[in-house]
mmCIF file of C-alpha atoms and ligand atoms in Angstrom:
data_model
loop_
_atom_site.group_PDB
_atom_site.id
_atom_site.type_symbol
_atom_site.label_atom_id
_atom_site.label_comp_id
_atom_site.label_asym_id
_atom_site.label_seq_id
_atom_site.Cartn_x
_atom_site.Cartn_y
_atom_site.Cartn_z
ATOM 1 C CA MET A 1 -106.185 -277.421 -21.568
ATOM 2 C CA TYR A 2 -107.385 -274.261 -23.385
ATOM 3 C CA SER A 3 -110.603 -274.122 -25.393
ATOM 4 C CA THR A 4 -109.355 -271.448 -27.827
ATOM 5 C CA LEU A 5 -105.570 -271.896 -27.817
ATOM 6 C CA LEU A 6 -103.065 -274.561 -28.746
ATOM 7 C CA THR A 7 -99.775 -274.457 -26.874
ATOM 8 C CA SER A 8 -96.485 -276.261 -27.275
ATOM 9 C CA LEU A 9 -93.244 -275.846 -25.357
ATOM 10 C CA GLU A 10 -89.953 -276.519 -27.097
ATOM 11 C CA ASN A 11 -86.477 -275.344 -26.020
ATOM 12 C CA GLY A 12 -88.055 -272.921 -23.536
ATOM 13 C CA ILE A 13 -90.228 -271.297 -26.233
ATOM 14 C CA LEU A 14 -93.985 -271.505 -25.665
ATOM 15 C CA THR A 15 -95.810 -271.296 -28.999
ATOM 16 C CA ILE A 16 -99.333 -270.010 -28.400
ATOM 17 C CA THR A 17 -101.672 -270.555 -31.358
ATOM 18 C CA ILE A 18 -105.077 -268.858 -31.374
ATOM 19 C CA ASN A 19 -107.320 -271.630 -32.592
ATOM 20 C CA ARG A 20 -110.706 -270.534 -33.982
ATOM 21 C CA PRO A 21 -109.906 -271.030 -37.678
ATOM 22 C CA ASP A 22 -113.583 -271.125 -38.758
ATOM 23 C CA LYS A 23 -113.920 -267.541 -37.440
ATOM 24 C CA LEU A 24 -110.461 -266.499 -38.651
ATOM 25 C CA ASN A 25 -109.306 -266.645 -35.002
ATOM 26 C CA ALA A 26 -111.513 -263.669 -34.000
ATOM 27 C CA LEU A 27 -111.064 -262.611 -30.375
ATOM 28 C CA ASN A 28 -114.043 -263.443 -28.186
ATOM 29 C CA LYS A 29 -114.398 -263.550 -24.396
ATOM 30 C CA ASP A 30 -112.988 -267.073 -24.203
ATOM 31 C CA VAL A 31 -109.868 -266.116 -26.167
ATOM 32 C CA PHE A 32 -109.215 -263.228 -23.770
ATOM 33 C CA ASN A 33 -109.663 -265.507 -20.748
ATOM 34 C CA ASP A 34 -107.316 -268.067 -22.262
ATOM 35 C CA LEU A 35 -104.729 -265.448 -23.243
ATOM 36 C CA GLU A 36 -104.735 -264.081 -19.698
ATOM 37 C CA THR A 37 -104.252 -267.570 -18.237
ATOM 38 C CA VAL A 38 -101.519 -268.538 -20.664
ATOM 39 C CA MET A 39 -99.677 -265.283 -19.931
ATOM 40 C CA ASN A 40 -99.826 -266.173 -16.228
ATOM 41 C CA GLU A 41 -98.059 -269.394 -17.213
ATOM 42 C CA VAL A 42 -95.437 -267.425 -19.148
ATOM 43 C CA TYR A 43 -94.853 -265.120 -16.173
ATOM 44 C CA GLN A 44 -94.691 -267.905 -13.589
ATOM 45 C CA LYS A 45 -93.175 -271.049 -15.090
ATOM 46 C CA ALA A 46 -89.379 -271.209 -15.015
ATOM 47 C CA GLU A 47 -89.291 -273.657 -17.925
ATOM 48 C CA ILE A 48 -90.882 -271.021 -20.206
ATOM 49 C CA LYS A 49 -88.223 -268.529 -21.317
ATOM 50 C CA SER A 50 -90.160 -266.769 -24.087
ATOM 51 C CA ALA A 51 -93.324 -267.005 -26.170
ATOM 52 C CA ILE A 52 -94.585 -266.724 -29.727
ATOM 53 C CA ILE A 53 -98.199 -265.764 -30.474
ATOM 54 C CA THR A 54 -99.568 -266.904 -33.843
ATOM 55 C CA GLY A 55 -102.860 -267.955 -35.468
ATOM 56 C CA SER A 56 -104.061 -271.337 -36.653
ATOM 57 C CA GLY A 57 -104.550 -272.034 -40.337
ATOM 58 C CA SER A 58 -102.834 -270.375 -43.270
ATOM 59 C CA LYS A 59 -105.222 -267.457 -43.761
ATOM 60 C CA ALA A 60 -105.429 -265.443 -40.551
ATOM 61 C CA PHE A 61 -103.415 -264.425 -37.545
ATOM 62 C CA VAL A 62 -106.534 -262.834 -36.001
ATOM 63 C CA ALA A 63 -109.265 -261.100 -38.079
ATOM 64 C CA GLY A 64 -110.326 -258.862 -35.207
ATOM 65 C CA ALA A 65 -112.553 -258.733 -32.202
ATOM 66 C CA ASP A 66 -115.539 -261.050 -32.555
ATOM 67 C CA ILE A 67 -118.101 -258.694 -34.099
ATOM 68 C CA ALA A 68 -120.991 -261.103 -33.412
ATOM 69 C CA GLU A 69 -120.216 -261.017 -29.691
ATOM 70 C CA PHE A 70 -120.384 -257.231 -29.191
ATOM 71 C CA SER A 71 -122.774 -255.967 -31.867
ATOM 72 C CA SER A 72 -125.667 -255.490 -29.402
ATOM 73 C CA PHE A 73 -123.617 -254.001 -26.540
ATOM 74 C CA ASN A 74 -124.484 -250.691 -24.867
ATOM 75 C CA LYS A 75 -121.869 -248.087 -23.953
ATOM 76 C CA GLU A 76 -121.091 -249.477 -20.496
ATOM 77 C CA GLN A 77 -120.606 -252.985 -21.829
ATOM 78 C CA ALA A 78 -118.404 -251.622 -24.612
ATOM 79 C CA VAL A 79 -116.182 -249.633 -22.237
ATOM 80 C CA ALA A 80 -115.810 -252.773 -20.109
ATOM 81 C CA LEU A 81 -114.949 -254.832 -23.221
ATOM 82 C CA SER A 82 -112.340 -252.286 -24.277
ATOM 83 C CA LYS A 83 -110.779 -252.191 -20.802
ATOM 84 C CA ARG A 84 -110.735 -255.979 -20.621
ATOM 85 C CA GLY A 85 -108.936 -256.204 -23.974
ATOM 86 C CA GLN A 86 -106.537 -253.429 -23.001
ATOM 87 C CA ASP A 87 -105.717 -255.176 -19.710
ATOM 88 C CA VAL A 88 -104.980 -258.543 -21.328
ATOM 89 C CA PHE A 89 -102.801 -256.815 -23.928
ATOM 90 C CA PHE A 90 -100.984 -254.860 -21.173
ATOM 91 C CA LYS A 91 -100.229 -258.231 -19.625
ATOM 92 C CA ILE A 92 -98.616 -259.373 -22.879
ATOM 93 C CA GLU A 93 -96.747 -256.086 -23.362
ATOM 94 C CA ASN A 94 -95.445 -256.046 -19.795
ATOM 95 C CA SER A 95 -94.360 -259.686 -19.798
ATOM 96 C CA PRO A 96 -90.891 -259.941 -18.242
ATOM 97 C CA LYS A 97 -90.085 -262.590 -20.851
ATOM 98 C CA PRO A 98 -89.987 -261.851 -24.600
ATOM 99 C CA VAL A 99 -93.228 -262.324 -26.552
ATOM 100 C CA ILE A 100 -93.041 -262.178 -30.370
ATOM 101 C CA ALA A 101 -96.039 -262.046 -32.718
ATOM 102 C CA ALA A 102 -95.641 -264.374 -35.716
ATOM 103 C CA VAL A 103 -98.303 -262.925 -38.023
ATOM 104 C CA ASN A 104 -99.337 -265.576 -40.540
ATOM 105 C CA GLY A 105 -102.187 -263.844 -42.404
ATOM 106 C CA PHE A 106 -104.877 -261.245 -41.635
ATOM 107 C CA ALA A 107 -104.073 -259.122 -38.563
ATOM 108 C CA LEU A 108 -107.042 -256.785 -38.589
ATOM 109 C CA GLY A 109 -108.587 -254.693 -35.838
ATOM 110 C CA GLY A 110 -108.045 -256.529 -32.554
ATOM 111 C CA GLY A 111 -105.623 -258.833 -34.395
ATOM 112 C CA CYS A 112 -103.360 -255.944 -35.341
ATOM 113 C CA GLU A 113 -103.738 -254.649 -31.771
ATOM 114 C CA LEU A 114 -102.761 -258.059 -30.368
ATOM 115 C CA ALA A 115 -99.678 -258.162 -32.604
ATOM 116 C CA MET A 116 -98.749 -254.625 -31.509
ATOM 117 C CA SER A 117 -98.962 -255.575 -27.840
ATOM 118 C CA CYS A 118 -96.200 -258.147 -28.425
ATOM 119 C CA HIS A 119 -92.594 -256.951 -28.006
ATOM 120 C CA PHE A 120 -92.031 -257.093 -31.757
ATOM 121 C CA ARG A 121 -93.554 -258.650 -34.843
ATOM 122 C CA ILE A 122 -92.435 -260.785 -37.743
ATOM 123 C CA CYS A 123 -94.805 -261.843 -40.501
ATOM 124 C CA SER A 124 -95.262 -264.093 -43.495
ATOM 125 C CA ASP A 125 -95.409 -262.626 -46.995
ATOM 126 C CA ASN A 126 -99.215 -263.141 -47.177
ATOM 127 C CA ALA A 127 -99.838 -261.082 -44.006
ATOM 128 C CA LYS A 128 -102.234 -258.146 -44.079
ATOM 129 C CA PHE A 129 -102.519 -255.480 -41.399
ATOM 130 C CA GLY A 130 -105.118 -252.833 -40.701
ATOM 131 C CA GLN A 131 -107.454 -251.102 -38.283
ATOM 132 C CA PRO A 132 -110.694 -251.229 -40.312
ATOM 133 C CA GLU A 133 -113.000 -250.367 -37.380
ATOM 134 C CA VAL A 134 -114.342 -247.204 -39.056
ATOM 135 C CA ASN A 135 -116.016 -249.528 -41.582
ATOM 136 C CA LEU A 136 -118.140 -250.668 -38.633
ATOM 137 C CA GLY A 137 -118.781 -247.156 -37.302
ATOM 138 C CA LEU A 138 -116.228 -247.892 -34.601
ATOM 139 C CA ILE A 139 -112.708 -247.117 -33.450
ATOM 140 C CA PRO A 140 -110.013 -249.503 -32.222
ATOM 141 C CA GLY A 141 -110.614 -250.410 -28.572
ATOM 142 C CA TYR A 142 -107.687 -252.595 -27.544
ATOM 143 C CA GLY A 143 -104.916 -250.006 -27.665
ATOM 144 C CA GLY A 144 -104.749 -249.489 -31.437
ATOM 145 C CA THR A 145 -105.088 -245.701 -31.378
ATOM 146 C CA GLN A 146 -102.123 -245.584 -29.002
ATOM 147 C CA ARG A 147 -99.779 -248.366 -30.122
ATOM 148 C CA LEU A 148 -100.060 -247.898 -33.887
ATOM 149 C CA THR A 149 -99.210 -244.230 -33.373
ATOM 150 C CA HIS A 150 -96.176 -245.127 -31.240
ATOM 151 C CA LEU A 151 -94.997 -247.672 -33.792
ATOM 152 C CA ILE A 152 -95.473 -245.925 -37.151
ATOM 153 C CA GLY A 153 -95.966 -242.246 -36.246
ATOM 154 C CA LYS A 154 -98.950 -239.953 -36.054
ATOM 155 C CA GLY A 155 -99.532 -239.094 -39.713
ATOM 156 C CA LYS A 156 -99.509 -242.633 -41.055
ATOM 157 C CA SER A 157 -101.501 -243.896 -38.054
ATOM 158 C CA MET A 158 -104.142 -241.221 -38.706
ATOM 159 C CA GLU A 159 -104.333 -242.134 -42.392
ATOM 160 C CA LEU A 160 -104.573 -245.897 -41.858
ATOM 161 C CA GLN A 161 -107.193 -245.615 -39.122
ATOM 162 C CA MET A 162 -109.296 -243.002 -40.943
ATOM 163 C CA THR A 163 -109.244 -244.810 -44.308
ATOM 164 C CA ALA A 164 -109.436 -248.378 -42.919
ATOM 165 C CA GLN A 165 -106.739 -249.231 -45.482
ATOM 166 C CA ILE A 166 -105.347 -252.743 -45.281
ATOM 167 C CA ILE A 167 -101.582 -252.915 -45.898
ATOM 168 C CA ASP A 168 -99.492 -255.863 -47.032
ATOM 169 C CA ALA A 169 -96.371 -257.363 -45.473
ATOM 170 C CA ASN A 170 -93.926 -255.237 -47.454
ATOM 171 C CA GLU A 171 -95.625 -251.987 -46.525
ATOM 172 C CA ALA A 172 -95.740 -253.144 -42.889
ATOM 173 C CA LEU A 173 -91.974 -253.661 -43.115
ATOM 174 C CA VAL A 174 -91.407 -250.220 -44.633
ATOM 175 C CA LEU A 175 -93.548 -248.648 -41.888
ATOM 176 C CA LYS A 176 -91.576 -250.594 -39.234
ATOM 177 C CA LEU A 177 -94.750 -252.274 -38.002
ATOM 178 C CA VAL A 178 -92.898 -255.587 -38.490
ATOM 179 C CA ASN A 179 -89.195 -256.372 -38.150
ATOM 180 C CA HIS A 180 -88.941 -259.177 -40.729
ATOM 181 C CA VAL A 181 -90.984 -260.718 -43.558
ATOM 182 C CA THR A 182 -90.521 -264.379 -44.411
ATOM 183 C CA THR A 183 -92.379 -267.220 -46.085
ATOM 184 C CA GLN A 184 -95.231 -268.867 -44.243
ATOM 185 C CA GLU A 185 -93.177 -272.103 -43.921
ATOM 186 C CA ASN A 186 -90.271 -270.223 -42.337
ATOM 187 C CA LEU A 187 -92.278 -267.977 -40.036
ATOM 188 C CA LEU A 188 -92.017 -269.998 -36.825
ATOM 189 C CA VAL A 189 -88.476 -271.092 -37.718
ATOM 190 C CA LYS A 190 -87.439 -267.440 -37.945
ATOM 191 C CA ALA A 191 -89.262 -266.499 -34.712
ATOM 192 C CA LYS A 192 -87.616 -269.382 -32.869
ATOM 193 C CA ALA A 193 -84.167 -268.518 -34.246
ATOM 194 C CA ILE A 194 -84.480 -264.957 -32.904
ATOM 195 C CA LEU A 195 -85.687 -266.186 -29.526
ATOM 196 C CA GLU A 196 -82.853 -268.698 -29.308
ATOM 197 C CA VAL A 197 -80.379 -265.808 -29.636
ATOM 198 C CA ILE A 198 -82.238 -263.922 -26.884
ATOM 199 C CA HIS A 199 -82.133 -267.044 -24.678
ATOM 200 C CA THR A 200 -78.311 -266.842 -24.697
ATOM 201 C CA LYS A 201 -78.504 -263.422 -22.948
ATOM 202 C CA ALA A 202 -79.106 -262.583 -19.287
ATOM 203 C CA PRO A 203 -82.849 -262.989 -18.527
ATOM 204 C CA ILE A 204 -82.957 -260.263 -15.878
ATOM 205 C CA ALA A 205 -81.303 -257.815 -18.268
ATOM 206 C CA ILE A 206 -83.805 -258.808 -20.969
ATOM 207 C CA SER A 207 -86.737 -258.155 -18.632
ATOM 208 C CA LYS A 208 -85.278 -254.753 -17.711
ATOM 209 C CA ILE A 209 -84.873 -253.881 -21.401
ATOM 210 C CA ILE A 210 -88.556 -254.703 -21.931
ATOM 211 C CA ASP A 211 -89.571 -252.556 -18.974
ATOM 212 C CA CYS A 212 -87.385 -249.577 -19.925
ATOM 213 C CA ILE A 213 -88.343 -249.602 -23.615
ATOM 214 C CA ASN A 214 -92.030 -249.849 -22.704
ATOM 215 C CA THR A 215 -91.603 -246.828 -20.449
ATOM 216 C CA ALA A 216 -89.652 -244.898 -23.096
ATOM 217 C CA VAL A 217 -92.362 -245.112 -25.749
ATOM 218 C CA VAL A 218 -95.284 -244.277 -23.488
ATOM 219 C CA SER A 219 -95.089 -240.767 -22.108
ATOM 220 C CA ASP A 220 -98.467 -240.904 -20.367
ATOM 221 C CA SER A 221 -97.328 -243.592 -17.889
ATOM 222 C CA ALA A 222 -99.767 -246.169 -19.219
ATOM 223 C CA TYR A 223 -97.539 -248.736 -17.628
ATOM 224 C CA THR A 224 -98.138 -247.464 -14.105
ATOM 225 C CA ASN A 225 -101.464 -245.959 -13.133
ATOM 226 C CA GLY A 226 -102.236 -243.094 -15.475
ATOM 227 C CA LYS A 227 -103.650 -244.817 -18.542
ATOM 228 C CA SER A 228 -104.851 -241.534 -20.020
ATOM 229 C CA GLY A 229 -104.645 -242.260 -23.759
ATOM 230 C CA PHE A 230 -105.974 -245.758 -23.251
ATOM 231 C CA GLU A 231 -108.782 -244.574 -20.941
ATOM 232 C CA LYS A 232 -109.833 -242.020 -23.525
ATOM 233 C CA GLU A 233 -109.855 -244.760 -26.156
ATOM 234 C CA ALA A 234 -112.073 -247.055 -24.041
ATOM 235 C CA ASP A 235 -114.536 -244.212 -23.433
ATOM 236 C CA ALA A 236 -114.628 -243.219 -27.121
ATOM 237 C CA PHE A 237 -115.015 -246.870 -28.138
ATOM 238 C CA GLY A 238 -118.024 -247.025 -25.800
ATOM 239 C CA ASP A 239 -119.466 -243.795 -27.297
ATOM 240 C CA CYS A 240 -119.540 -245.476 -30.713
ATOM 241 C CA PHE A 241 -122.020 -247.977 -29.283
ATOM 242 C CA ASN A 242 -124.527 -245.151 -28.804
ATOM 243 C CA THR A 243 -124.467 -244.397 -32.555
ATOM 244 C CA ALA A 244 -126.793 -245.660 -35.279
ATOM 245 C CA ASP A 245 -123.788 -246.060 -37.572
ATOM 246 C CA MET A 246 -122.178 -248.636 -35.292
ATOM 247 C CA LYS A 247 -125.411 -250.669 -35.273
ATOM 248 C CA GLU A 248 -125.555 -250.340 -39.067
ATOM 249 C CA GLY A 249 -121.866 -251.218 -39.536
ATOM 250 C CA THR A 250 -121.898 -254.359 -37.399
ATOM 251 C CA THR A 251 -125.307 -255.476 -38.699
ATOM 252 C CA ALA A 252 -124.143 -255.012 -42.292
ATOM 253 C CA PHE A 253 -121.028 -257.118 -41.604
ATOM 254 C CA LEU A 254 -123.062 -259.912 -40.034
ATOM 255 C CA GLU A 255 -125.616 -259.749 -42.886
ATOM 256 C CA LYS A 256 -122.738 -259.792 -45.426
ATOM 257 C CA ARG A 257 -123.745 -256.496 -47.095
ATOM 258 C CA LYS A 258 -122.181 -253.055 -47.478
ATOM 259 C CA ALA A 259 -122.856 -250.598 -44.643
ATOM 260 C CA ASN A 260 -124.922 -247.496 -45.362
ATOM 261 C CA PHE A 261 -123.821 -244.868 -42.816
ATOM 262 C CA SER A 262 -126.067 -241.939 -41.867
ATOM 263 C CA GLY A 263 -123.710 -239.885 -39.719
ATOM 264 C CA LYS A 264 -125.888 -240.468 -36.656
HETATM 265 N N1 COA B 1 -115.678 -261.275 -35.993
HETATM 266 C C1 COA B 1 -116.520 -262.305 -36.119
HETATM 267 N N2 COA B 1 -116.488 -263.155 -37.140
HETATM 268 C C2 COA B 1 -115.541 -262.959 -38.066
HETATM 269 C C3 COA B 1 -114.625 -261.905 -38.019
HETATM 270 C C4 COA B 1 -114.728 -261.026 -36.913
HETATM 271 N N3 COA B 1 -113.885 -260.016 -36.751
HETATM 272 N N4 COA B 1 -113.824 -261.962 -39.094
HETATM 273 C C5 COA B 1 -114.212 -263.032 -39.807
HETATM 274 N N5 COA B 1 -115.248 -263.631 -39.180
HETATM 275 C C6 COA B 1 -115.971 -264.824 -39.609
HETATM 276 C C7 COA B 1 -116.916 -264.524 -40.753
HETATM 277 O O1 COA B 1 -118.136 -263.982 -40.263
HETATM 278 C C8 COA B 1 -117.071 -265.912 -41.363
HETATM 279 O O2 COA B 1 -117.931 -266.668 -40.550
HETATM 280 P P1 COA B 1 -119.089 -267.613 -41.250
HETATM 281 O O3 COA B 1 -118.300 -268.584 -42.101
HETATM 282 O O4 COA B 1 -119.749 -268.263 -40.068
HETATM 283 O O5 COA B 1 -119.955 -266.701 -42.049
HETATM 284 C C9 COA B 1 -115.687 -266.521 -41.188
HETATM 285 O O6 COA B 1 -115.056 -265.785 -40.129
HETATM 286 C C10 COA B 1 -114.811 -266.407 -42.425
HETATM 287 O O7 COA B 1 -114.736 -265.018 -42.786
HETATM 288 P P2 COA B 1 -115.142 -264.476 -44.246
HETATM 289 O O8 COA B 1 -115.519 -263.031 -44.094
HETATM 290 O O9 COA B 1 -116.121 -265.375 -44.886
HETATM 291 O O10 COA B 1 -113.724 -264.612 -44.988
HETATM 292 P P3 COA B 1 -113.211 -263.779 -46.234
HETATM 293 O O11 COA B 1 -111.971 -264.459 -46.705
HETATM 294 O O12 COA B 1 -114.310 -263.540 -47.216
HETATM 295 O O13 COA B 1 -112.786 -262.332 -45.624
HETATM 296 C C11 COA B 1 -111.794 -260.843 -44.012
HETATM 297 C C12 COA B 1 -111.738 -262.231 -44.709
HETATM 298 C C13 COA B 1 -110.742 -260.831 -42.919
HETATM 299 C C14 COA B 1 -111.491 -259.723 -45.042
HETATM 300 C C15 COA B 1 -113.222 -260.619 -43.442
HETATM 301 O O14 COA B 1 -113.563 -261.748 -42.644
HETATM 302 C C16 COA B 1 -113.370 -259.394 -42.575
HETATM 303 O O15 COA B 1 -113.466 -258.275 -43.090
HETATM 304 N N6 COA B 1 -113.428 -259.576 -41.234
HETATM 305 C C17 COA B 1 -113.667 -258.501 -40.311
HETATM 306 C C18 COA B 1 -112.440 -257.649 -40.154
HETATM 307 C C19 COA B 1 -112.729 -256.516 -39.199
HETATM 308 O O16 COA B 1 -113.514 -255.628 -39.450
HETATM 309 N N7 COA B 1 -112.059 -256.570 -38.053
HETATM 310 C C20 COA B 1 -112.197 -255.575 -37.035
HETATM 311 C C21 COA B 1 -113.229 -255.998 -36.064
HETATM 312 S S1 COA B 1 -113.404 -254.804 -34.756
#
C-alpha cells in the first residue's frame, strides 16, 4: 500500500516502519507523502488506537533528510522543503492518538526531528542521536532547532547543534531525549507494553492531554497559527542554500570526502 513504509495493525497499535534500509531510511519526498497519508489513517480509523514509528533494519531509525534529493535546491525550494517537513511532523505531534518513536539505531538530522515530533521516545541500546546539519553547512529544517531546545534545554541544544556531536542511548536518557533504553529485541515489545497501558485509559482524556501538553511546551503558539520559531527556522534553512558551504558540505557527503568549508 505504501512505497516507503511497512505497516501492521495489532491490538489497536499501528506499527509504522520506514522502509528504505539501503539509504538508512533517509526521508525523501515519498516518505513524507506516505507519512502524511498514514497519519490520516491514524486520525480517522477507529480500529487504530495508537501508533509506533520505527525504522527497518538493525542499523538506522532514520539517518536524516535525503541529502541527494535536496543538494541542488535554491532558497525557495529549501524553504518549501522545510515547511513541508514541519507540516508533516506537526501532523504527527498533534495526533489525537498517542504516537511513540521506537528508535532502533541512527536518528540523525531529520531522523532525530521525526523522533522528537512523536509524543515520546524509547530507544534500543545501539541508538545514536544528533543534529549534524552543520557538517553540511546547514541547520535543522524540520523543527529541530525548536523541539530539541524544548526537550533538553537551551544550553545543551546549542552545544549539540553547534558541534554536530552524536550522542548514544545512555546520554539521550540522561538528557531526557528518550524515556527508556532497552535491547533491540525488546524495543517494540516495550513500546507496545506502554501503549497497552494507555489503551486502558479514556481516549478523549488522552487526546486532551496531548493537546494541553503540546500547548504548554510551545509558548509561540506553533500549534495554532503563529509558527514564529518554526517559520524563522524554515527561512534560515533556506538561507543556507544560498551559501557555498552548503554546496560544499552536501557535495562532499555525496562524494564520500571531508568537507572543506570557506565561510562563504
Ligand atoms: N541522505 C541520503 N543518503 C543517505 C543518508 C542521508 N541522510 N544517510 C545515509 N545515506 C546513504 C549513504 O549515502 C549510503 O548510500 P550508498 O550505499 O548508495 O552509497 C547508504 O545510505 C549507507 O550509508 P553509509 O554512509 O555508507 O553508512 P555508514 O554506516 O558508513 O554511516 C552514517 C552511517 C549515518 C554515519 C552516515 O550515513 C551519515 O553520516 N549519514 C548522514 C547523516 C546526516 O548528515 N544527516 C543529516 C542530513 S540533513
